[in-house]
CSV table of C-alpha atoms in Angstrom, one decimal:
chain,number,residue,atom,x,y,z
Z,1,UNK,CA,0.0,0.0,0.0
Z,2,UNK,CA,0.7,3.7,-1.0
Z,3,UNK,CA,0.2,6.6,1.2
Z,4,UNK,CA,0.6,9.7,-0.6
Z,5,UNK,CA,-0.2,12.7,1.9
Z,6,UNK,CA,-1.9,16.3,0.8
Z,7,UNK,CA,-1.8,19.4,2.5
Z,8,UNK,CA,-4.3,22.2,1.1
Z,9,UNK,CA,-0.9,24.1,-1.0
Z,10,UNK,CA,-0.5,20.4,-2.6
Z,11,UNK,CA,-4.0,19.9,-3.5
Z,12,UNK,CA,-4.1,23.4,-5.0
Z,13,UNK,CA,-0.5,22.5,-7.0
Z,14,UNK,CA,-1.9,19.1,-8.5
Z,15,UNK,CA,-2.8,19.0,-12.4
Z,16,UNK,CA,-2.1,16.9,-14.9
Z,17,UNK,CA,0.6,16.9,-17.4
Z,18,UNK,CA,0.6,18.9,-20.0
Z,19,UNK,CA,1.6,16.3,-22.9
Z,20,UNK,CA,3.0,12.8,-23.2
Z,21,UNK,CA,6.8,11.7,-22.0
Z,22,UNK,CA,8.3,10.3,-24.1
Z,23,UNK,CA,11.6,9.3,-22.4
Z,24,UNK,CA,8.9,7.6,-19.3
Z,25,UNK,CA,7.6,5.7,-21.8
Z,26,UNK,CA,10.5,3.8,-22.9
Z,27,UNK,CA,11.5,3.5,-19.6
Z,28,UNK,CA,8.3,1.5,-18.2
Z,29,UNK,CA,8.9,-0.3,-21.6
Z,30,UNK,CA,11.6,-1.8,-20.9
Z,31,UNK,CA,10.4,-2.6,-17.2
Z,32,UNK,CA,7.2,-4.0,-19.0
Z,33,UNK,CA,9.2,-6.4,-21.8
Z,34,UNK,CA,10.4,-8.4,-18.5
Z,35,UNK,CA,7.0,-8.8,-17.0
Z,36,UNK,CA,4.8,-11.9,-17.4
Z,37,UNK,CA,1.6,-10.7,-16.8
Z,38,UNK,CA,-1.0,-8.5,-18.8
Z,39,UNK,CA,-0.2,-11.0,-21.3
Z,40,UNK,CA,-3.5,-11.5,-23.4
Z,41,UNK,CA,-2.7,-7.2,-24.0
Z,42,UNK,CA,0.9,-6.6,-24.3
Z,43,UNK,CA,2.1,-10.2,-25.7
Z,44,UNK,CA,2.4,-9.5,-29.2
Z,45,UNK,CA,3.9,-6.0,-28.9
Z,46,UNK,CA,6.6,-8.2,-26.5
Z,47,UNK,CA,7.3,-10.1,-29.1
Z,48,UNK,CA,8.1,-7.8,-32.0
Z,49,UNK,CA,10.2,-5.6,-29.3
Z,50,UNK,CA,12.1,-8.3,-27.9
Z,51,UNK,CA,13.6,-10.1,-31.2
Z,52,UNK,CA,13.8,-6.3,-32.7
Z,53,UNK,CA,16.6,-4.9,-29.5
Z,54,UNK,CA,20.0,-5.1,-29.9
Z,55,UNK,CA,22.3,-6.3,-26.5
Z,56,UNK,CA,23.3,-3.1,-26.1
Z,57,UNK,CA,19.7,-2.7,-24.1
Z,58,UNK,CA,20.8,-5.0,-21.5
Z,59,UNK,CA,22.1,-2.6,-18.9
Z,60,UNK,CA,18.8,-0.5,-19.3
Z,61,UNK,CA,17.3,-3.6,-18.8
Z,62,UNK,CA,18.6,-4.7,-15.6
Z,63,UNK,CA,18.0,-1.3,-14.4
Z,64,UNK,CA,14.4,-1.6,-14.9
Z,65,UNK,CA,13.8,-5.1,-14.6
Z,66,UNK,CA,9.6,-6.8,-14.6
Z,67,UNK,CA,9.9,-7.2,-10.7
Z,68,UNK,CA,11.1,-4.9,-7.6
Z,69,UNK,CA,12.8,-1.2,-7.2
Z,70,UNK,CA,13.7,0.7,-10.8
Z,71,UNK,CA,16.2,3.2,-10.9
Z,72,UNK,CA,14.6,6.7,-10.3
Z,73,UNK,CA,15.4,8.8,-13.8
Z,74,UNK,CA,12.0,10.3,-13.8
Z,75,UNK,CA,13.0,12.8,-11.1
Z,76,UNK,CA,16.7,13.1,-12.2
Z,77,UNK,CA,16.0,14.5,-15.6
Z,78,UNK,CA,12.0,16.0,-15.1
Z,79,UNK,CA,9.2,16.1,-17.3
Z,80,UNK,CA,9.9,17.2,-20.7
Z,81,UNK,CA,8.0,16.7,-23.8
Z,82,UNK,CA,10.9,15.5,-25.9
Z,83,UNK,CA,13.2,12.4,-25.9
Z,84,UNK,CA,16.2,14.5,-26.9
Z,85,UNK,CA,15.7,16.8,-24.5
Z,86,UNK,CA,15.0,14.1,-21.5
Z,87,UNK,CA,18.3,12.5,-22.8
Z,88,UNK,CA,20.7,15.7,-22.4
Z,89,UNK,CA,19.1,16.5,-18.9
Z,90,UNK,CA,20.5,12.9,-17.8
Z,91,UNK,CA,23.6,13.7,-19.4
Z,92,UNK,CA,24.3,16.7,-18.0
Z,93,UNK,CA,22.7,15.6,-14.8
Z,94,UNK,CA,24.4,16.0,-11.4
Z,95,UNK,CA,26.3,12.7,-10.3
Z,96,UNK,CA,25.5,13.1,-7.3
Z,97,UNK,CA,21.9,12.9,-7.5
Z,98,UNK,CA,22.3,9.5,-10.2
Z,99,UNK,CA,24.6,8.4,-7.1
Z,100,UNK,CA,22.2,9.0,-4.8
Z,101,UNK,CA,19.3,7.7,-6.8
Z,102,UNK,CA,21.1,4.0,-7.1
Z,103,UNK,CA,22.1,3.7,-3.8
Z,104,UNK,CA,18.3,4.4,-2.8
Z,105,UNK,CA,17.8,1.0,-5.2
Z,106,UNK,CA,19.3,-1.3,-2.8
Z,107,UNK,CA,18.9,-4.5,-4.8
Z,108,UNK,CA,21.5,-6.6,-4.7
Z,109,UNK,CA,21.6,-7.7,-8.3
Z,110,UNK,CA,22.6,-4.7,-9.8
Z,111,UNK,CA,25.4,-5.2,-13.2
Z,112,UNK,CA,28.5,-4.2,-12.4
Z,113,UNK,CA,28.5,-1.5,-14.8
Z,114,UNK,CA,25.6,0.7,-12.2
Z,115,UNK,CA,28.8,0.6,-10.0
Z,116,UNK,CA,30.6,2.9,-13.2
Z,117,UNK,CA,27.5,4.7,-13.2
Z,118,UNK,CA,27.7,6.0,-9.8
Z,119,UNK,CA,31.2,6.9,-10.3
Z,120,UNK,CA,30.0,9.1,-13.6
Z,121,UNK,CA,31.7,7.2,-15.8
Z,122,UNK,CA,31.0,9.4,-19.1
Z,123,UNK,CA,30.9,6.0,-21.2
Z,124,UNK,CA,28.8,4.3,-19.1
Z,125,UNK,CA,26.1,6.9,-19.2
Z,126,UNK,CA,26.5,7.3,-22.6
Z,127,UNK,CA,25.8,3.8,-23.1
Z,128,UNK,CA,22.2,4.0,-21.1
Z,129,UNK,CA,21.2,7.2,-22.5
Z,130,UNK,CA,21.8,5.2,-26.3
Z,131,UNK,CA,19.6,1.9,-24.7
Z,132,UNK,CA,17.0,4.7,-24.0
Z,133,UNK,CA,17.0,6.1,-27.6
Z,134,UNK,CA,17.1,2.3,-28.9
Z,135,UNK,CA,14.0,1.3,-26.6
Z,136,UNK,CA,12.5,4.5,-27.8
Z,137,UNK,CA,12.9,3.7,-31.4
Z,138,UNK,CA,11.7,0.4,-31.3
Z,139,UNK,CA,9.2,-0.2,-28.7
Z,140,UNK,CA,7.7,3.3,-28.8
Z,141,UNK,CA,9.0,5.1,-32.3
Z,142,UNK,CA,6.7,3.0,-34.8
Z,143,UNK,CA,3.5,4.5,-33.3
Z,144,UNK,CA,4.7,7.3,-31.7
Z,145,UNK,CA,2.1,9.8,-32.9
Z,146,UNK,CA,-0.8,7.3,-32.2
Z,147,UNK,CA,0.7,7.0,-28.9
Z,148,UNK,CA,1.0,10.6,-28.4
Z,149,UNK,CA,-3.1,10.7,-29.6
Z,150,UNK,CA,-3.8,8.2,-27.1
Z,151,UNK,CA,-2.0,9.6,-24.0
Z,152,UNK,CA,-3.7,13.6,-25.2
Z,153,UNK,CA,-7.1,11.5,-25.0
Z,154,UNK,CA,-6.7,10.6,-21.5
Z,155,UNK,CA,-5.2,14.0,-20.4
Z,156,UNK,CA,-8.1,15.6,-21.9
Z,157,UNK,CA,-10.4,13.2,-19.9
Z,158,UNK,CA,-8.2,13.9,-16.6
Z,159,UNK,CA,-8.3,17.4,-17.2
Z,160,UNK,CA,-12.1,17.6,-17.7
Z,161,UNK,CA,-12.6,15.4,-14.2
Z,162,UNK,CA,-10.2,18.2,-12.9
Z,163,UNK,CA,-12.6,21.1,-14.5
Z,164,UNK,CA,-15.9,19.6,-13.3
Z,165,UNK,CA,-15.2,17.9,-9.9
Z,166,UNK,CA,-12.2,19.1,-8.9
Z,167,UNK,CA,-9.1,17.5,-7.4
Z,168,UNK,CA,-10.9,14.7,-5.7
Z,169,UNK,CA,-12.4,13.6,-8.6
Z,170,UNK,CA,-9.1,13.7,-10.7
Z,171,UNK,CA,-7.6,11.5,-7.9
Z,172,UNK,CA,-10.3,8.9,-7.7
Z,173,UNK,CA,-10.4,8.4,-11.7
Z,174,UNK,CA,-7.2,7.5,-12.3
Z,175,UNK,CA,-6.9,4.3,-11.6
Z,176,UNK,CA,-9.1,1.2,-10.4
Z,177,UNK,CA,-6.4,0.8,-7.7
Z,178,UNK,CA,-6.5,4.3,-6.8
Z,179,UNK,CA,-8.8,5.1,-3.2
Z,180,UNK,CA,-8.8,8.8,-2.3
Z,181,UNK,CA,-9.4,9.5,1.6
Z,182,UNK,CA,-8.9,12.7,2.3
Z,183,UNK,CA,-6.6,14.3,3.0
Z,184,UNK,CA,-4.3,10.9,1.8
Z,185,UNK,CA,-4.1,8.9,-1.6
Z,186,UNK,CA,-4.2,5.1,-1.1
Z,187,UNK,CA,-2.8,2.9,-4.1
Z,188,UNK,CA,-2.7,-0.6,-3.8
Z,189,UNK,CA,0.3,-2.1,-4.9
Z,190,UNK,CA,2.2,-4.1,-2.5
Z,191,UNK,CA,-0.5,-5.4,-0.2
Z,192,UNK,CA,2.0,-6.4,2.4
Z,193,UNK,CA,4.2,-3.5,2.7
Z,194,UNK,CA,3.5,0.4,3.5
Z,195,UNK,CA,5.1,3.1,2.3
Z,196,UNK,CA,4.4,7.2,3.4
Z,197,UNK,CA,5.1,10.0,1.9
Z,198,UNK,CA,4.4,13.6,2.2
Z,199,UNK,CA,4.5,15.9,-1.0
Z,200,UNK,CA,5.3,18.6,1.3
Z,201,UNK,CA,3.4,21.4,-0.3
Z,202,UNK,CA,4.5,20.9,-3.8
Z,203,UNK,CA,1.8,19.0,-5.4
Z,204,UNK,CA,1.3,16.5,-7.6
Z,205,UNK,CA,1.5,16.0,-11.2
Z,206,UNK,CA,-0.7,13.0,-12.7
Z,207,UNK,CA,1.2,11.3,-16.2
Z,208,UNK,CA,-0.6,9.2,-18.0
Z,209,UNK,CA,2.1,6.4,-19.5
Z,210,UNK,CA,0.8,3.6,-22.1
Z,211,UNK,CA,3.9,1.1,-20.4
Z,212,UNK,CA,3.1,1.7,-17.1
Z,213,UNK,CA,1.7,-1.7,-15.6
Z,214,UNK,CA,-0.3,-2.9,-13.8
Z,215,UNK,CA,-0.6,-0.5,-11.2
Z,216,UNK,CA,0.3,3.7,-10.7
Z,217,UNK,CA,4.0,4.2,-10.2
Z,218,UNK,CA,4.8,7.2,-7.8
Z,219,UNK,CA,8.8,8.9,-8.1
Z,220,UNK,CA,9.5,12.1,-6.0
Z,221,UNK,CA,12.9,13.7,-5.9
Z,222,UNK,CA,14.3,13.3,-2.2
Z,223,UNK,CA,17.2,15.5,-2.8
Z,224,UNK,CA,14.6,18.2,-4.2
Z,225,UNK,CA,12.1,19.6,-1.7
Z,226,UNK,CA,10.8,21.8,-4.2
Z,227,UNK,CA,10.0,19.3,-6.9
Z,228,UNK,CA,6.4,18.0,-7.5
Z,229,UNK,CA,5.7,14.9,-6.9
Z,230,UNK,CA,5.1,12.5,-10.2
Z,231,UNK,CA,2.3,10.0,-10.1
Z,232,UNK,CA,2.6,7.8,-13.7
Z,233,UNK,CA,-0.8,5.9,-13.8
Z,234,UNK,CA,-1.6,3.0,-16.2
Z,235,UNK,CA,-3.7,4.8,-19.7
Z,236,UNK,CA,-4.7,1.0,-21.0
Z,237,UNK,CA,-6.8,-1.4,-19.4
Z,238,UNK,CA,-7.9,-3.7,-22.5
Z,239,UNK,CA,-6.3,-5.3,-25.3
Z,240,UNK,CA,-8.5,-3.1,-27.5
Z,241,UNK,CA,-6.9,0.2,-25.4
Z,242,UNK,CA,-3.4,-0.7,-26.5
Z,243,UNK,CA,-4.5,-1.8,-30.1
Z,244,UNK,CA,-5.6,1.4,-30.4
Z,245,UNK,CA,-2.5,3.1,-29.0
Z,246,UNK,CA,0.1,1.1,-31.0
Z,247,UNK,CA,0.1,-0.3,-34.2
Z,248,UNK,CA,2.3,0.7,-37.0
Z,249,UNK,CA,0.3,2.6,-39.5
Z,250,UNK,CA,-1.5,0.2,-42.1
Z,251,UNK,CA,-0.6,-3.1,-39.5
Z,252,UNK,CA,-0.6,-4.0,-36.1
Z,253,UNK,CA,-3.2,-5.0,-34.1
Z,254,UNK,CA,-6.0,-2.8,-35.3
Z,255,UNK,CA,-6.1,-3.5,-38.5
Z,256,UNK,CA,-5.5,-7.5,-37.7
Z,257,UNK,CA,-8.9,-6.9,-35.6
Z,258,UNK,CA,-10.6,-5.1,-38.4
Z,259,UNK,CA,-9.9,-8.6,-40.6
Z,260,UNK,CA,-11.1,-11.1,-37.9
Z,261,UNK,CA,-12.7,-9.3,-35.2
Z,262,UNK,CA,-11.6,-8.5,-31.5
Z,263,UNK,CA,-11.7,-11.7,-29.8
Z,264,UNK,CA,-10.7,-13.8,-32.6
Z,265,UNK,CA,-7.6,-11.4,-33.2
Z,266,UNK,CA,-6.9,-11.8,-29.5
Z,267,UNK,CA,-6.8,-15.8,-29.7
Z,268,UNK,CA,-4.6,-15.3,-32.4
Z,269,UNK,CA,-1.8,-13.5,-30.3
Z,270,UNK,CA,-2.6,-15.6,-27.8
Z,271,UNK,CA,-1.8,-19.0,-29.5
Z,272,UNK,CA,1.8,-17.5,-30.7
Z,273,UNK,CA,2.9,-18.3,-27.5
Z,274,UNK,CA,1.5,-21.9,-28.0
Z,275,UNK,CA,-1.5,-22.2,-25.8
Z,276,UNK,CA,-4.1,-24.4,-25.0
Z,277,UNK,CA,-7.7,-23.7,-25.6
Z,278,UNK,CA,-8.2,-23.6,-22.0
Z,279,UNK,CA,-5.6,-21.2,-21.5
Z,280,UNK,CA,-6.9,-18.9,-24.2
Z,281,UNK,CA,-10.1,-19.3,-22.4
Z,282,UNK,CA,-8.8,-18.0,-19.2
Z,283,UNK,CA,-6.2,-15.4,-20.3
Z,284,UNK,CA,-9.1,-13.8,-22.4
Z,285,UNK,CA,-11.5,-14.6,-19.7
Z,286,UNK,CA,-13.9,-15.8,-22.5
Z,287,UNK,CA,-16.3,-19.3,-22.1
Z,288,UNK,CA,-14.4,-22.5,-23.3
Z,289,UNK,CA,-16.7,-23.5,-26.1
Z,290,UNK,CA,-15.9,-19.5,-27.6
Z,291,UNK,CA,-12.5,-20.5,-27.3
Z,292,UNK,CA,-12.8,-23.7,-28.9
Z,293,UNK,CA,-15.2,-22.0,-32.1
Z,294,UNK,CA,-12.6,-19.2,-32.4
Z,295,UNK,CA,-9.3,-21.9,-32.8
Z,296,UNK,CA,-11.5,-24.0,-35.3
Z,297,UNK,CA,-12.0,-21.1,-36.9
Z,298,UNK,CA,-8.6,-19.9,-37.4
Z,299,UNK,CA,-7.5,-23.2,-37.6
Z,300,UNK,CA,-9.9,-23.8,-40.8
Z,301,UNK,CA,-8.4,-20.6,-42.0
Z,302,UNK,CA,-5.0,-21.6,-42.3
Z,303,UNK,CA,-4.0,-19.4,-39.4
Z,304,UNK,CA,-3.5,-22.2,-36.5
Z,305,UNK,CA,-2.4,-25.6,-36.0
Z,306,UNK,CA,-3.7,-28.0,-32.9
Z,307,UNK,CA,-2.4,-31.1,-31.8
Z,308,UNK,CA,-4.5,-32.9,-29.3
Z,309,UNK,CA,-2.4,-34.2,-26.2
Z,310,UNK,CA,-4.5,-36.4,-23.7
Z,311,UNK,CA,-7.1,-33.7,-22.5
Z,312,UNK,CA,-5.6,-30.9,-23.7
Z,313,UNK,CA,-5.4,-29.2,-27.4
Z,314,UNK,CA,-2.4,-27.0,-27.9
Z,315,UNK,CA,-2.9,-24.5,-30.8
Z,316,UNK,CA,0.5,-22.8,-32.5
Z,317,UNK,CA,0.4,-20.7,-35.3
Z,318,UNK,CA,1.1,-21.6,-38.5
Z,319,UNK,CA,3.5,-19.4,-40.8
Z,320,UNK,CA,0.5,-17.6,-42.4
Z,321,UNK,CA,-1.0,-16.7,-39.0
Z,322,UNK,CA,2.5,-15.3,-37.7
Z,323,UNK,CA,2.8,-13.5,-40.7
Z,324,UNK,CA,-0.5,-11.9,-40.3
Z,325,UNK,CA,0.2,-11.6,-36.7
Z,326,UNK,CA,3.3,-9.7,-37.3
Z,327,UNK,CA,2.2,-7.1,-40.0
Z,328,UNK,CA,4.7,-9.0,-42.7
Z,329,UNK,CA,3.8,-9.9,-46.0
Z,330,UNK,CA,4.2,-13.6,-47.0
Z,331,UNK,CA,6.4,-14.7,-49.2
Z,332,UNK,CA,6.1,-15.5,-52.4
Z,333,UNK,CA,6.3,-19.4,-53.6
């Protein structure tokens, strides 16, 4: 659990952000390309992503791995609309406070290359701040603008809930895991542990981020008193919500749902990972017979294989249905 704590001068200094981050984003997607779960929404964007990243991600990754503490660059650079401009902030960042900031990790699995970090190795920073551009150019770049769309559409939505009900009802929209008791914010995401903190009259600013999963992230910058709190907060909740937000223009999800319809698209992704139809029932939370119609289905179309195995039928895709899947053309006999 989350304890974020107003005073009346924080709730007066708590807005929304003014435009999408770019340089958040492909940090919480790289944290969200080691997670397992969200899986029937985010697995084929993991896919493409994942075989598309050179190793020279890897330190970025093990700073922001799927599980525990990341390392805190929100704070370190601050908001700004622009990758380029996120990236020379963390350049030209103090050492001390990227010091201070991995220190505060305290994980004991961090690569020997956080330890050059700290020191301000020049090279090793370079080396991050190019795994951010990469991430950036990979996982975000190819719907960049539809993201940007997306993340405006849920400002605008904030924004309005911060027009017509004030900051209350900004606070208790943002997320399903959100709980507003006044005069302290409650977010559930570690049940068995409790964290405090006080924003100390400098407010709050509420980012919507398309990566961010499964639950609001909060960063505040300890060695800034007069810094406003950030509060990233999940902007997808379906399948349909990401498809929307990313898909390369002409491909991609939306236009692979426009051919065979929502659910039967989502079986599809679903089955790349080799699935049974019981486990495509229950990562898509749909009935076991819909299942089973929706894998004959693309099964008659060419699109899936199944191989019955005592009980169970596991369903793979075929070449067709992971060139479809994929947004590549098949190749020509």
């Amino acid at each position: 659990m989350l304890r974020i704590h107003f005073t009346a001068e924080d709730l007066a200094r708590t807005r929304v952000a003014t435009s999408p981050w770019p340089f958040a984003e492909a940090l919480f997607a790289t944290r969200l390309l080691s997670r397992r779960d969200g899986r029937g929404i985010f697995d084929g964007w993991r896919r493409l992503v994942r075989r598309r990243l050179s190793p020279h991600t890897r330190l970025l990754g093990q700073l922001y791995p799927g599980q525990g503490p990341v390392l805190d660059l929100f704070t370190v650079v601050g908001p700004n609309s622009s990758l380029e401009a996120s990236v020379e902030r963390l350049l030209s960042a103090p050492r001390t406070q990227l010091r201070h900031e991995l220190a505060g990790l305290n994980r004991g699995d961090l690569p020997t290359r956080a330890t050059d970090l700290a020191a301000g190795d020049p090279a090793a920073l370079t080396e991050l701040a190019a795994a951010i551009r990469e991430v950036d150019a990979v996982a975000v770049g190819p719907s960049q603008h539809a993201i940007a769309a997306h993340l405006d559409a849920v400002n605008a939505v904030r924004g309005r809930d911060l027009c017509t009900g004030g900051v209350e009802q900004l606070l208790t929209g943002l997320h399903h895991s959100v709980v507003w008791r006044s005069p302290v914010l409650h977010i559930s995401d570690e049940p068995n542990k409790a964290h405090d903190y006080h924003l100390k009259g400098q407010g709050l600013i509420a980012i919507p981020s398309l990566f961010c999963w499964p639950s609001p992230r909060y960063m505040c910058n300890s060695l800034d008193e007069a810094a406003p709190g950030l509060l990233f907060y999940p902007a997808v909740d379906t399948l349909s919500d990401f498809a929307d937000a990313w898909a390369p223009p002409g491909r991609g999800p939306r236009v692979l749902q426009a051919l065979l319809g929502r659910t039967r698209a989502a079986v599809l992704e679903t089955a790349a990972d080799a699935a049974t139809t019981s486990e495509i029932a229950r990562r898509l939370d749909i009935s076991l017979p819909s299942a089973s119609q929706h894998a004959t289905a693309l099964r008659d179309a060419g699109l899936l294989t199944s191989r019955r195995t005592g009980p169970a039928v596991h369903h793979t895709l075929t070449r067709l249905g992971r060139e479809l899947l994929e947004g590549r053309p098949a190749e020509q006999a």
